[in-house]
PDB file of C-alpha atoms in Angstrom:
ATOM      1  CA  MET H   1     117.396 -48.637  50.290  1.00 42.00           C
ATOM      2  CA  VAL H   2     117.402 -45.793  47.932  1.00 41.00           C
ATOM      3  CA  ARG H   3     115.657 -47.943  45.325  1.00 46.00           C
ATOM      4  CA  LEU H   4     112.935 -48.763  47.775  1.00 40.00           C
ATOM      5  CA  VAL H   5     112.294 -45.064  48.487  1.00 40.00           C
ATOM      6  CA  VAL H   6     112.155 -44.204  44.773  1.00 40.00           C
ATOM      7  CA  ALA H   7     109.714 -47.043  44.122  1.00 42.00           C
ATOM      8  CA  ALA H   8     107.504 -45.917  46.923  1.00 42.00           C
ATOM      9  CA  LEU H   9     107.447 -42.376  45.550  1.00 40.00           C
ATOM     10  CA  VAL H  10     106.577 -43.606  42.098  1.00 41.00           C
ATOM     11  CA  ILE H  11     103.720 -45.692  43.424  1.00 42.00           C
ATOM     12  CA  PHE H  12     102.453 -42.750  45.506  1.00 42.00           C
ATOM     13  CA  GLY H  13     102.494 -40.449  42.480  1.00 46.00           C
ATOM     14  CA  MET H  14     100.587 -42.881  40.335  1.00 46.00           C
ATOM     15  CA  SER H  15      97.947 -43.313  42.968  1.00 46.00           C
ATOM     16  CA  GLY H  16      97.515 -39.501  43.183  1.00 47.00           C
ATOM     17  CA  CYS H  17      96.988 -39.171  39.460  1.00 42.00           C
ATOM     18  CA  THR H  18      94.236 -41.748  39.367  1.00 44.00           C
ATOM     19  CA  ALA H  19      92.257 -40.349  42.336  1.00 45.00           C
ATOM     20  CA  ASP H  20      88.869 -38.661  41.630  1.00 48.00           C
ATOM     21  CA  PRO H  21      88.913 -34.848  41.831  1.00 47.00           C
ATOM     22  CA  PRO H  22      86.873 -33.279  44.623  1.00 48.00           C
ATOM     23  CA  PRO H  23      83.248 -32.724  43.765  1.00 49.00           C
ATOM     24  CA  VAL H  24      82.312 -29.218  42.510  1.00 46.00           C
ATOM     25  CA  ALA H  25      78.901 -27.744  43.433  1.00 46.00           C
ATOM     26  CA  ALA H  26      76.714 -27.291  40.334  1.00 47.00           C
ATOM     27  CA  ALA H  27      75.180 -23.851  39.703  1.00 47.00           C
ATOM     28  CA  PRO H  28      71.392 -23.770  40.218  1.00 49.00           C
ATOM     29  CA  ALA H  29      69.411 -24.090  36.970  1.00 47.00           C
ATOM     30  CA  GLU H  30      67.583 -20.892  35.821  1.00 49.00           C
ATOM     31  CA  ARG H  31      63.763 -21.158  36.195  1.00 52.00           C
ATOM     32  CA  VAL H  32      62.044 -20.778  32.851  1.00 46.00           C
ATOM     33  CA  ARG H  33      58.573 -19.206  32.974  1.00 52.00           C
ATOM     34  CA  PRO H  34      56.049 -20.666  30.533  1.00 50.00           C
ATOM     35  CA  VAL H  35      55.038 -18.249  27.775  1.00 46.00           C
ATOM     36  CA  MET H  36      51.258 -18.030  27.297  1.00 48.00           C
ATOM     37  CA  ALA H  37      50.080 -17.665  23.704  1.00 48.00           C
ATOM     38  CA  SER H  38      48.065 -14.433  23.349  1.00 49.00           C
ATOM     39  CA  ALA H  39      44.515 -14.735  21.973  1.00 48.00           C
ATOM     40  CA  PRO H  40      44.093 -13.399  18.437  1.00 51.00           C
ATOM     41  CA  ARG H  41      42.616  -9.878  18.405  1.00 54.00           C
ATOM     42  CA  ALA H  42      39.038  -9.879  17.073  1.00 50.00           C
ATOM     43  CA  SER H  43      38.714  -7.966  13.858  1.00 53.00           C
ATOM     44  CA  ALA H  44      36.107  -5.237  13.606  1.00 52.00           C
ATOM     45  CA  PRO H  45      32.727  -6.350  12.193  1.00 59.00           C
ATOM     46  CA  ARG H  46      32.613  -5.955   8.451  1.00 70.00           C
ATOM     47  CA  ALA H  47      29.890  -3.654   7.138  1.00 81.00           C
ATOM     48  CA  ILE H  48      27.829  -4.770   4.155  1.00 88.00           C
ATOM     49  CA  VAL H  49      26.912  -2.363   1.370  1.00 92.00           C
ATOM     50  CA  VAL H  50      24.010  -3.158  -0.950  1.00 93.00           C
ATOM     51  CA  THR H  51      21.871  -1.190  -3.369  1.00 94.00           C
ATOM     52  CA  GLY H  52      18.144  -0.914  -3.874  1.00 95.00           C
ATOM     53  CA  PRO H  53      15.449   1.284  -5.397  1.00 94.00           C
ATOM     54  CA  VAL H  54      13.930   4.252  -3.619  1.00 92.00           C
ATOM     55  CA  THR H  55      10.149   4.026  -3.458  1.00 89.00           C
ATOM     56  CA  VAL H  56       7.259   5.780  -1.791  1.00 87.00           C
ATOM     57  CA  GLU H  57       4.150   4.031  -0.509  1.00 81.00           C
ATOM     58  CA  GLU H  58       1.779   6.588  -2.018  1.00 85.00           C
ATOM     59  CA  GLN H  59       2.686   6.291  -5.688  1.00 86.00           C
ATOM     60  CA  LEU H  60      -0.040   5.588  -8.200  1.00 91.00           C
ATOM     61  CA  ASP H  61      -0.774   5.713 -11.913  1.00 94.00           C
ATOM     62  CA  VAL H  62      -4.150   7.378 -12.412  1.00 97.00           C
ATOM     63  CA  VAL H  63      -6.093   5.735 -15.251  1.00 97.00           C
ATOM     64  CA  ALA H  64      -9.202   6.629 -17.241  1.00 97.00           C
ATOM     65  CA  LEU H  65     -12.383   4.998 -15.944  1.00 96.00           C
ATOM     66  CA  ARG H  66     -14.307   5.694 -19.168  1.00 96.00           C
ATOM     67  CA  ALA H  67     -13.441   6.513 -22.749  1.00 97.00           C
ATOM     68  CA  GLY H  68     -13.566  10.053 -24.039  1.00 97.00           C
ATOM     69  CA  VAL H  69     -11.737  13.119 -25.274  1.00 98.00           C
ATOM     70  CA  ILE H  70      -9.733  15.196 -22.800  1.00 97.00           C
ATOM     71  CA  VAL H  71     -11.151  18.722 -22.953  1.00 97.00           C
ATOM     72  CA  ALA H  72      -9.280  20.253 -19.995  1.00 97.00           C
ATOM     73  CA  MET H  73      -6.030  19.563 -18.164  1.00 96.00           C
ATOM     74  CA  PRO H  74      -5.365  22.110 -15.398  1.00 96.00           C
ATOM     75  CA  VAL H  75      -2.257  20.319 -14.036  1.00 95.00           C
ATOM     76  CA  ASP H  76       1.067  19.231 -15.474  1.00 95.00           C
ATOM     77  CA  VAL H  77       4.300  17.594 -14.352  1.00 93.00           C
ATOM     78  CA  ASP H  78       5.548  18.962 -10.985  1.00 91.00           C
ATOM     79  CA  SER H  79       2.102  20.335 -10.151  1.00 93.00           C
ATOM     80  CA  GLU H  80       1.170  19.908  -6.502  1.00 92.00           C
ATOM     81  CA  VAL H  81      -2.314  18.460  -6.084  1.00 95.00           C
ATOM     82  CA  GLU H  82      -4.673  17.933  -3.179  1.00 94.00           C
ATOM     83  CA  LYS H  83      -6.809  14.841  -2.682  1.00 94.00           C
ATOM     84  CA  ASN H  84      -9.804  14.824  -5.078  1.00 95.00           C
ATOM     85  CA  GLN H  85      -8.461  17.819  -7.013  1.00 96.00           C
ATOM     86  CA  VAL H  86      -9.457  17.696 -10.683  1.00 97.00           C
ATOM     87  CA  MET H  87      -6.456  16.976 -12.910  1.00 97.00           C
ATOM     88  CA  ALA H  88      -8.295  16.502 -16.221  1.00 97.00           C
ATOM     89  CA  ARG H  89     -11.817  16.505 -17.653  1.00 98.00           C
ATOM     90  CA  LEU H  90     -13.352  14.380 -20.397  1.00 98.00           C
ATOM     91  CA  ASP H  91     -16.050  15.554 -22.784  1.00 97.00           C
ATOM     92  CA  ALA H  92     -19.305  15.023 -20.872  1.00 97.00           C
ATOM     93  CA  ARG H  93     -21.887  16.779 -23.070  1.00 96.00           C
ATOM     94  CA  GLN H  94     -23.718  13.610 -24.094  1.00 96.00           C
ATOM     95  CA  LEU H  95     -23.858  12.375 -20.525  1.00 96.00           C
ATOM     96  CA  GLU H  96     -25.187  15.696 -19.324  1.00 96.00           C
ATOM     97  CA  ALA H  97     -27.970  15.523 -21.937  1.00 97.00           C
ATOM     98  CA  ASP H  98     -28.750  11.934 -20.935  1.00 96.00           C
ATOM     99  CA  ARG H  99     -28.940  12.946 -17.297  1.00 96.00           C
ATOM    100  CA  ALA H 100     -31.377  15.754 -18.054  1.00 96.00           C
ATOM    101  CA  THR H 101     -33.616  13.274 -19.879  1.00 96.00           C
ATOM    102  CA  ALA H 102     -33.383  10.742 -17.066  1.00 95.00           C
ATOM    103  CA  GLU H 103     -34.164  13.373 -14.475  1.00 95.00           C
ATOM    104  CA  HIS H 104     -37.282  14.483 -16.372  1.00 96.00           C
ATOM    105  CA  LYS H 105     -38.342  10.843 -16.607  1.00 94.00           C
ATOM    106  CA  ALA H 106     -37.903  10.400 -12.863  1.00 94.00           C
ATOM    107  CA  GLU H 107     -39.966  13.502 -12.190  1.00 93.00           C
ATOM    108  CA  SER H 108     -42.730  12.223 -14.500  1.00 94.00           C
ATOM    109  CA  VAL H 109     -42.805   8.833 -12.803  1.00 93.00           C
ATOM    110  CA  ASP H 110     -42.921  10.520  -9.420  1.00 93.00           C
ATOM    111  CA  ALA H 111     -45.935  12.560 -10.558  1.00 94.00           C
ATOM    112  CA  ASP H 112     -47.681   9.405 -11.805  1.00 92.00           C
ATOM    113  CA  LEU H 113     -47.031   7.742  -8.468  1.00 92.00           C
ATOM    114  CA  LYS H 114     -48.601  10.603  -6.571  1.00 93.00           C
ATOM    115  CA  ASN H 115     -51.601  10.493  -8.915  1.00 93.00           C
ATOM    116  CA  TRP H 116     -52.126   6.776  -8.308  1.00 91.00           C
ATOM    117  CA  GLU H 117     -51.699   7.221  -4.566  1.00 92.00           C
ATOM    118  CA  SER H 118     -54.481   9.819  -4.681  1.00 92.00           C
ATOM    119  CA  GLU H 119     -56.575   7.500  -6.801  1.00 91.00           C
ATOM    120  CA  LEU H 120     -56.076   4.761  -4.237  1.00 91.00           C
ATOM    121  CA  GLN H 121     -57.322   7.040  -1.485  1.00 93.00           C
ATOM    122  CA  VAL H 122     -60.492   7.750  -3.517  1.00 93.00           C
ATOM    123  CA  LYS H 123     -61.054   4.028  -4.130  1.00 91.00           C
ATOM    124  CA  GLU H 124     -60.575   3.243  -0.466  1.00 92.00           C
ATOM    125  CA  ALA H 125     -63.143   5.918   0.440  1.00 93.00           C
ATOM    126  CA  ASP H 126     -65.549   4.406  -2.092  1.00 89.00           C
ATOM    127  CA  LEU H 127     -64.970   0.995  -0.561  1.00 90.00           C
ATOM    128  CA  ARG H 128     -65.792   2.201   2.929  1.00 93.00           C
ATOM    129  CA  ARG H 129     -68.997   3.790   1.641  1.00 91.00           C
ATOM    130  CA  ALA H 130     -69.934   0.643  -0.338  1.00 88.00           C
ATOM    131  CA  GLU H 131     -69.280  -1.502   2.730  1.00 89.00           C
ATOM    132  CA  ALA H 132     -71.564   0.674   4.857  1.00 91.00           C
ATOM    133  CA  MET H 133     -74.295   0.612   2.226  1.00 89.00           C
ATOM    134  CA  HIS H 134     -73.944  -3.147   1.862  1.00 85.00           C
ATOM    135  CA  LYS H 135     -74.324  -3.660   5.601  1.00 89.00           C
ATOM    136  CA  ALA H 136     -77.388  -1.382   5.559  1.00 87.00           C
ATOM    137  CA  GLY H 137     -78.856  -3.404   2.718  1.00 85.00           C
ATOM    138  CA  ILE H 138     -78.884  -0.407   0.410  1.00 85.00           C
ATOM    139  CA  SER H 139     -76.433  -1.810  -2.184  1.00 83.00           C
ATOM    140  CA  THR H 140     -75.914  -5.224  -3.619  1.00 88.00           C
ATOM    141  CA  GLN H 141     -73.047  -7.661  -3.012  1.00 90.00           C
ATOM    142  CA  GLU H 142     -71.869  -7.091  -6.569  1.00 90.00           C
ATOM    143  CA  ALA H 143     -71.484  -3.355  -5.971  1.00 89.00           C
ATOM    144  CA  TYR H 144     -69.461  -4.032  -2.825  1.00 88.00           C
ATOM    145  CA  ASP H 145     -67.252  -6.586  -4.570  1.00 90.00           C
ATOM    146  CA  HIS H 146     -66.650  -4.119  -7.397  1.00 91.00           C
ATOM    147  CA  SER H 147     -65.320  -1.543  -4.900  1.00 90.00           C
ATOM    148  CA  VAL H 148     -63.008  -4.161  -3.385  1.00 92.00           C
ATOM    149  CA  TYR H 149     -61.591  -4.984  -6.818  1.00 92.00           C
ATOM    150  CA  GLU H 150     -61.076  -1.285  -7.560  1.00 92.00           C
ATOM    151  CA  VAL H 151     -59.046  -0.804  -4.392  1.00 92.00           C
ATOM    152  CA  THR H 152     -56.931  -3.914  -5.061  1.00 93.00           C
ATOM    153  CA  ALA H 153     -56.162  -2.819  -8.621  1.00 92.00           C
ATOM    154  CA  SER H 154     -55.187   0.654  -7.430  1.00 91.00           C
ATOM    155  CA  LYS H 155     -52.807  -0.807  -4.844  1.00 93.00           C
ATOM    156  CA  TYR H 156     -51.079  -2.882  -7.522  1.00 93.00           C
ATOM    157  CA  GLU H 157     -50.785   0.195  -9.728  1.00 92.00           C
ATOM    158  CA  VAL H 158     -49.253   2.196  -6.889  1.00 92.00           C
ATOM    159  CA  GLU H 159     -46.666  -0.561  -6.293  1.00 94.00           C
ATOM    160  CA  ARG H 160     -45.839  -0.634 -10.010  1.00 93.00           C
ATOM    161  CA  GLN H 161     -45.356   3.119 -10.060  1.00 92.00           C
ATOM    162  CA  ARG H 162     -43.098   2.952  -7.012  1.00 93.00           C
ATOM    163  CA  GLY H 163     -40.940   0.392  -8.828  1.00 94.00           C
ATOM    164  CA  ASP H 164     -40.784   2.659 -11.873  1.00 93.00           C
ATOM    165  CA  GLU H 165     -39.792   5.555  -9.629  1.00 93.00           C
ATOM    166  CA  LEU H 166     -36.923   3.575  -8.079  1.00 94.00           C
ATOM    167  CA  SER H 167     -35.739   2.528 -11.530  1.00 94.00           C
ATOM    168  CA  ALA H 168     -35.838   6.102 -12.813  1.00 94.00           C
ATOM    169  CA  LYS H 169     -33.864   7.377  -9.816  1.00 95.00           C
ATOM    170  CA  ASP H 170     -31.319   4.569 -10.193  1.00 95.00           C
ATOM    171  CA  ASN H 171     -30.886   5.583 -13.823  1.00 95.00           C
ATOM    172  CA  VAL H 172     -30.116   9.154 -12.748  1.00 96.00           C
ATOM    173  CA  ARG H 173     -27.597   7.918 -10.178  1.00 96.00           C
ATOM    174  CA  SER H 174     -25.960   5.701 -12.796  1.00 96.00           C
ATOM    175  CA  ILE H 175     -25.492   8.659 -15.134  1.00 97.00           C
ATOM    176  CA  ASP H 176     -24.152  10.712 -12.227  1.00 97.00           C
ATOM    177  CA  LEU H 177     -21.541   8.000 -11.646  1.00 96.00           C
ATOM    178  CA  GLU H 178     -20.500   8.147 -15.295  1.00 97.00           C
ATOM    179  CA  LEU H 179     -20.286  11.913 -15.041  1.00 97.00           C
ATOM    180  CA  GLU H 180     -17.953  11.526 -12.063  1.00 97.00           C
ATOM    181  CA  LYS H 181     -15.709   9.353 -14.222  1.00 97.00           C
ATOM    182  CA  THR H 182     -15.242  12.263 -16.613  1.00 97.00           C
ATOM    183  CA  GLN H 183     -13.515  14.125 -13.770  1.00 97.00           C
ATOM    184  CA  ILE H 184      -9.976  12.767 -13.336  1.00 97.00           C
ATOM    185  CA  VAL H 185      -9.101  13.516  -9.710  1.00 97.00           C
ATOM    186  CA  ALA H 186      -5.999  13.103  -7.559  1.00 96.00           C
ATOM    187  CA  PRO H 187      -6.178  10.014  -5.315  1.00 94.00           C
ATOM    188  CA  PHE H 188      -4.207  11.721  -2.534  1.00 92.00           C
ATOM    189  CA  ARG H 189      -2.145  14.812  -1.771  1.00 92.00           C
ATOM    190  CA  GLY H 190       1.105  14.797  -3.714  1.00 90.00           C
ATOM    191  CA  VAL H 191       2.944  15.843  -6.862  1.00 91.00           C
ATOM    192  CA  VAL H 192       2.322  14.928 -10.498  1.00 94.00           C
ATOM    193  CA  SER H 193       5.527  13.137 -11.483  1.00 90.00           C
ATOM    194  CA  GLN H 194       4.481  12.055 -14.996  1.00 93.00           C
ATOM    195  CA  ARG H 195       1.859  12.973 -17.575  1.00 96.00           C
ATOM    196  CA  TYR H 196       1.111  10.345 -20.205  1.00 97.00           C
ATOM    197  CA  VAL H 197      -1.516  12.168 -22.303  1.00 96.00           C
ATOM    198  CA  ARG H 198      -2.253  15.602 -23.718  1.00 96.00           C
ATOM    199  CA  GLN H 199      -5.320  17.782 -24.025  1.00 95.00           C
ATOM    200  CA  GLY H 200      -7.556  16.846 -26.958  1.00 96.00           C
ATOM    201  CA  GLN H 201      -6.421  13.229 -26.931  1.00 97.00           C
ATOM    202  CA  TYR H 202      -8.972  10.398 -27.005  1.00 98.00           C
ATOM    203  CA  VAL H 203      -8.356   7.968 -24.157  1.00 97.00           C
ATOM    204  CA  THR H 204      -9.742   4.504 -23.529  1.00 97.00           C
ATOM    205  CA  VAL H 205     -10.797   2.754 -20.344  1.00 97.00           C
ATOM    206  CA  GLY H 206      -7.762   1.801 -18.272  1.00 96.00           C
ATOM    207  CA  GLU H 207      -5.326   4.061 -20.144  1.00 97.00           C
ATOM    208  CA  LYS H 208      -2.722   5.721 -17.906  1.00 97.00           C
ATOM    209  CA  LEU H 209      -3.115   9.489 -17.601  1.00 97.00           C
ATOM    210  CA  PHE H 210      -0.881  10.676 -14.738  1.00 97.00           C
ATOM    211  CA  ARG H 211       1.473   9.368 -12.100  1.00 94.00           C
ATOM    212  CA  VAL H 212       1.043  10.959  -8.690  1.00 94.00           C
ATOM    213  CA  VAL H 213       3.644  10.624  -5.934  1.00 89.00           C
ATOM    214  CA  GLY H 214       2.508  11.271  -2.378  1.00 86.00           C
ATOM    215  CA  ARG H 215       4.214  13.187   0.392  1.00 81.00           C
ATOM    216  CA  SER H 216       4.705  10.142   2.603  1.00 80.00           C
ATOM    217  CA  SER H 217       8.128   8.956   3.761  1.00 84.00           C
ATOM    218  CA  LEU H 218      10.579   7.466   1.294  1.00 90.00           C
ATOM    219  CA  GLU H 219      11.449   3.775   1.475  1.00 93.00           C
ATOM    220  CA  VAL H 220      14.385   1.726   0.239  1.00 95.00           C
ATOM    221  CA  ARG H 221      13.948  -1.885  -0.817  1.00 94.00           C
ATOM    222  CA  PHE H 222      16.878  -4.264  -1.021  1.00 95.00           C
ATOM    223  CA  THR H 223      17.729  -7.927  -0.671  1.00 93.00           C
ATOM    224  CA  LEU H 224      20.175  -9.782   1.545  1.00 91.00           C
ATOM    225  CA  PRO H 225      21.617 -13.284   1.199  1.00 91.00           C
ATOM    226  CA  ALA H 226      19.865 -15.674   3.560  1.00 89.00           C
ATOM    227  CA  LYS H 227      23.097 -16.170   5.532  1.00 88.00           C
ATOM    228  CA  ASP H 228      23.159 -12.452   6.375  1.00 86.00           C
ATOM    229  CA  ALA H 229      19.530 -12.304   7.509  1.00 83.00           C
ATOM    230  CA  ARG H 230      20.676 -12.445  11.135  1.00 85.00           C
ATOM    231  CA  LEU H 231      22.308  -9.033  10.745  1.00 86.00           C
ATOM    232  CA  LEU H 232      18.976  -7.221  10.753  1.00 90.00           C
ATOM    233  CA  ARG H 233      15.842  -7.102  12.827  1.00 90.00           C
ATOM    234  CA  ARG H 234      12.759  -4.979  12.536  1.00 92.00           C
ATOM    235  CA  GLY H 235      13.515  -1.577  14.026  1.00 93.00           C
ATOM    236  CA  ASP H 236      17.256  -1.711  13.272  1.00 93.00           C
ATOM    237  CA  VAL H 237      18.832   1.317  11.616  1.00 94.00           C
ATOM    238  CA  VAL H 238      20.786   1.226   8.351  1.00 94.00           C
ATOM    239  CA  THR H 239      22.556   4.054   6.535  1.00 94.00           C
ATOM    240  CA  VAL H 240      21.228   5.250   3.185  1.00 95.00           C
ATOM    241  CA  SER H 241      22.880   7.510   0.629  1.00 94.00           C
ATOM    242  CA  ALA H 242      22.209   8.637  -2.898  1.00 92.00           C
ATOM    243  CA  THR H 243      25.871   8.021  -3.794  1.00 92.00           C
ATOM    244  CA  ALA H 244      28.183   5.039  -3.480  1.00 91.00           C
ATOM    245  CA  ASP H 245      30.745   6.963  -1.394  1.00 91.00           C
ATOM    246  CA  PHE H 246      28.165   7.882   1.274  1.00 91.00           C
ATOM    247  CA  GLY H 247      29.250  11.501   1.099  1.00 89.00           C
ATOM    248  CA  GLU H 248      25.854  12.516   2.447  1.00 92.00           C
ATOM    249  CA  SER H 249      23.683   9.965   4.183  1.00 93.00           C
ATOM    250  CA  THR H 250      20.623   9.542   6.350  1.00 93.00           C
ATOM    251  CA  PRO H 251      19.457   6.802   8.708  1.00 94.00           C
ATOM    252  CA  ALA H 252      16.622   4.484   7.763  1.00 95.00           C
ATOM    253  CA  SER H 253      14.626   2.210  10.053  1.00 95.00           C
ATOM    254  CA  VAL H 254      13.899  -1.369   8.989  1.00 95.00           C
ATOM    255  CA  THR H 255      10.124  -1.859   8.816  1.00 94.00           C
ATOM    256  CA  HIS H 256       9.806  -5.154   6.969  1.00 94.00           C
ATOM    257  CA  LEU H 257      11.821  -8.366   6.756  1.00 92.00           C
ATOM    258  CA  SER H 258      10.510 -11.063   4.477  1.00 91.00           C
ATOM    259  CA  PRO H 259       9.718 -14.177   6.526  1.00 90.00           C
ATOM    260  CA  VAL H 260      10.687 -16.468   3.656  1.00 91.00           C
ATOM    261  CA  VAL H 261      13.724 -16.867   1.429  1.00 92.00           C
ATOM    262  CA  ASP H 262      13.254 -16.493  -2.303  1.00 91.00           C
ATOM    263  CA  PRO H 263      14.110 -19.953  -3.658  1.00 91.00           C
ATOM    264  CA  GLY H 264      15.381 -18.583  -6.953  1.00 91.00           C
ATOM    265  CA  SER H 265      17.920 -16.103  -5.584  1.00 91.00           C
ATOM    266  CA  GLY H 266      18.393 -17.355  -2.042  1.00 92.00           C
ATOM    267  CA  THR H 267      17.746 -13.879  -0.649  1.00 93.00           C
ATOM    268  CA  ILE H 268      15.259 -12.123   1.615  1.00 93.00           C
ATOM    269  CA  GLU H 269      13.606  -8.768   0.915  1.00 95.00           C
ATOM    270  CA  VAL H 270      14.070  -5.877   3.332  1.00 95.00           C
ATOM    271  CA  VAL H 271      12.213  -2.547   3.466  1.00 95.00           C
ATOM    272  CA  ALA H 272      13.451   0.462   5.441  1.00 95.00           C
ATOM    273  CA  THR H 273      11.838   3.889   5.911  1.00 93.00           C
ATOM    274  CA  VAL H 274      14.163   6.822   5.243  1.00 93.00           C
ATOM    275  CA  LYS H 275      14.272   9.503   7.928  1.00 91.00           C
ATOM    276  CA  ASP H 276      15.362  12.542   5.873  1.00 88.00           C
ATOM    277  CA  ARG H 277      15.076  13.387   2.185  1.00 85.00           C
ATOM    278  CA  LEU H 278      18.436  14.046   0.546  1.00 87.00           C
ATOM    279  CA  PRO H 279      19.281  15.642  -2.804  1.00 88.00           C
ATOM    280  CA  GLY H 280      19.211  12.885  -5.397  1.00 88.00           C
ATOM    281  CA  LEU H 281      17.302  10.519  -3.116  1.00 88.00           C
ATOM    282  CA  ILE H 282      14.019  10.494  -5.005  1.00 84.00           C
ATOM    283  CA  PRO H 283      11.580   7.731  -5.956  1.00 84.00           C
ATOM    284  CA  GLY H 284      12.829   5.640  -8.843  1.00 84.00           C
ATOM    285  CA  THR H 285      16.538   6.158  -8.158  1.00 91.00           C
ATOM    286  CA  ILE H 286      18.944   3.543  -6.800  1.00 94.00           C
ATOM    287  CA  ALA H 287      20.298   4.151  -3.315  1.00 95.00           C
ATOM    288  CA  SER H 288      23.289   2.707  -1.494  1.00 95.00           C
ATOM    289  CA  ILE H 289      22.568   1.044   1.829  1.00 95.00           C
ATOM    290  CA  ARG H 290      25.192   0.280   4.452  1.00 94.00           C
ATOM    291  CA  ILE H 291      24.470  -2.390   7.071  1.00 92.00           C
ATOM    292  CA  ALA H 292      26.579  -2.751  10.206  1.00 83.00           C
ATOM    293  CA  GLY H 293      28.433  -6.034  10.728  1.00 66.00           C
ATOM    294  CA  ALA H 294      27.708  -8.845  13.156  1.00 49.00           C
ATOM    295  CA  ARG H 295      26.206  -7.949  16.510  1.00 51.00           C
TER     296      ARG H 295
END
């Protein structure tokens, strides 16, 4: 009996060890929020800095229009000149003598013309009288024909004298033009920036005498790679300085963009008008130009 009880207990214990443990409630899983990748921050547009010469639209080398010796030079470098102001004079004594001769010739031809015009009036009066006498039967046909020929010849002589008069006057005007060429005048209001000759020097036709710079606005000319052409439009403003560090600068408005790309360099030409004149920003110097980045 006792053995049976012990066996039953053993069996009961073994069955308890092999039984599944009671289920345990699992903890709820933590919700994970998706992390959105932030968009990269756009970098500030990069400015472009280029260089180019400073120019002025009214800038001209004045040349000699005839050969001669400079006998007067009332201006020099840095002289301010007005339009048509005399800057130098060439020796004109021979031309002045030639003009006096030509003028006397013109006056003589004019006198001859007046004489022939008077002669024509006399011949025409004679013709009218001869015609009346011929109709009245007082004079012969030959006398009448002679009067007609006289009038015709006088008319031809008057026309010849008128041609001579025009030629003589044209000769005077031609000498006057040459005399004007002995006066070297300023083409516009400005400043003499260079003087290439000196008083007493003999100059030839086409030889440079002065360089005159006008008072118009300054311009800067520069080039841009074709890929950067989109950065500028006509009317846009760039920054111009006489120094590379842009310590002192002035705005400039774009007035010209080349419509074509230079095939050799792959660039376009740009012209901008400078608003204010700065120290060191003078024609012939190289300026620094800063262009804002992409729009």
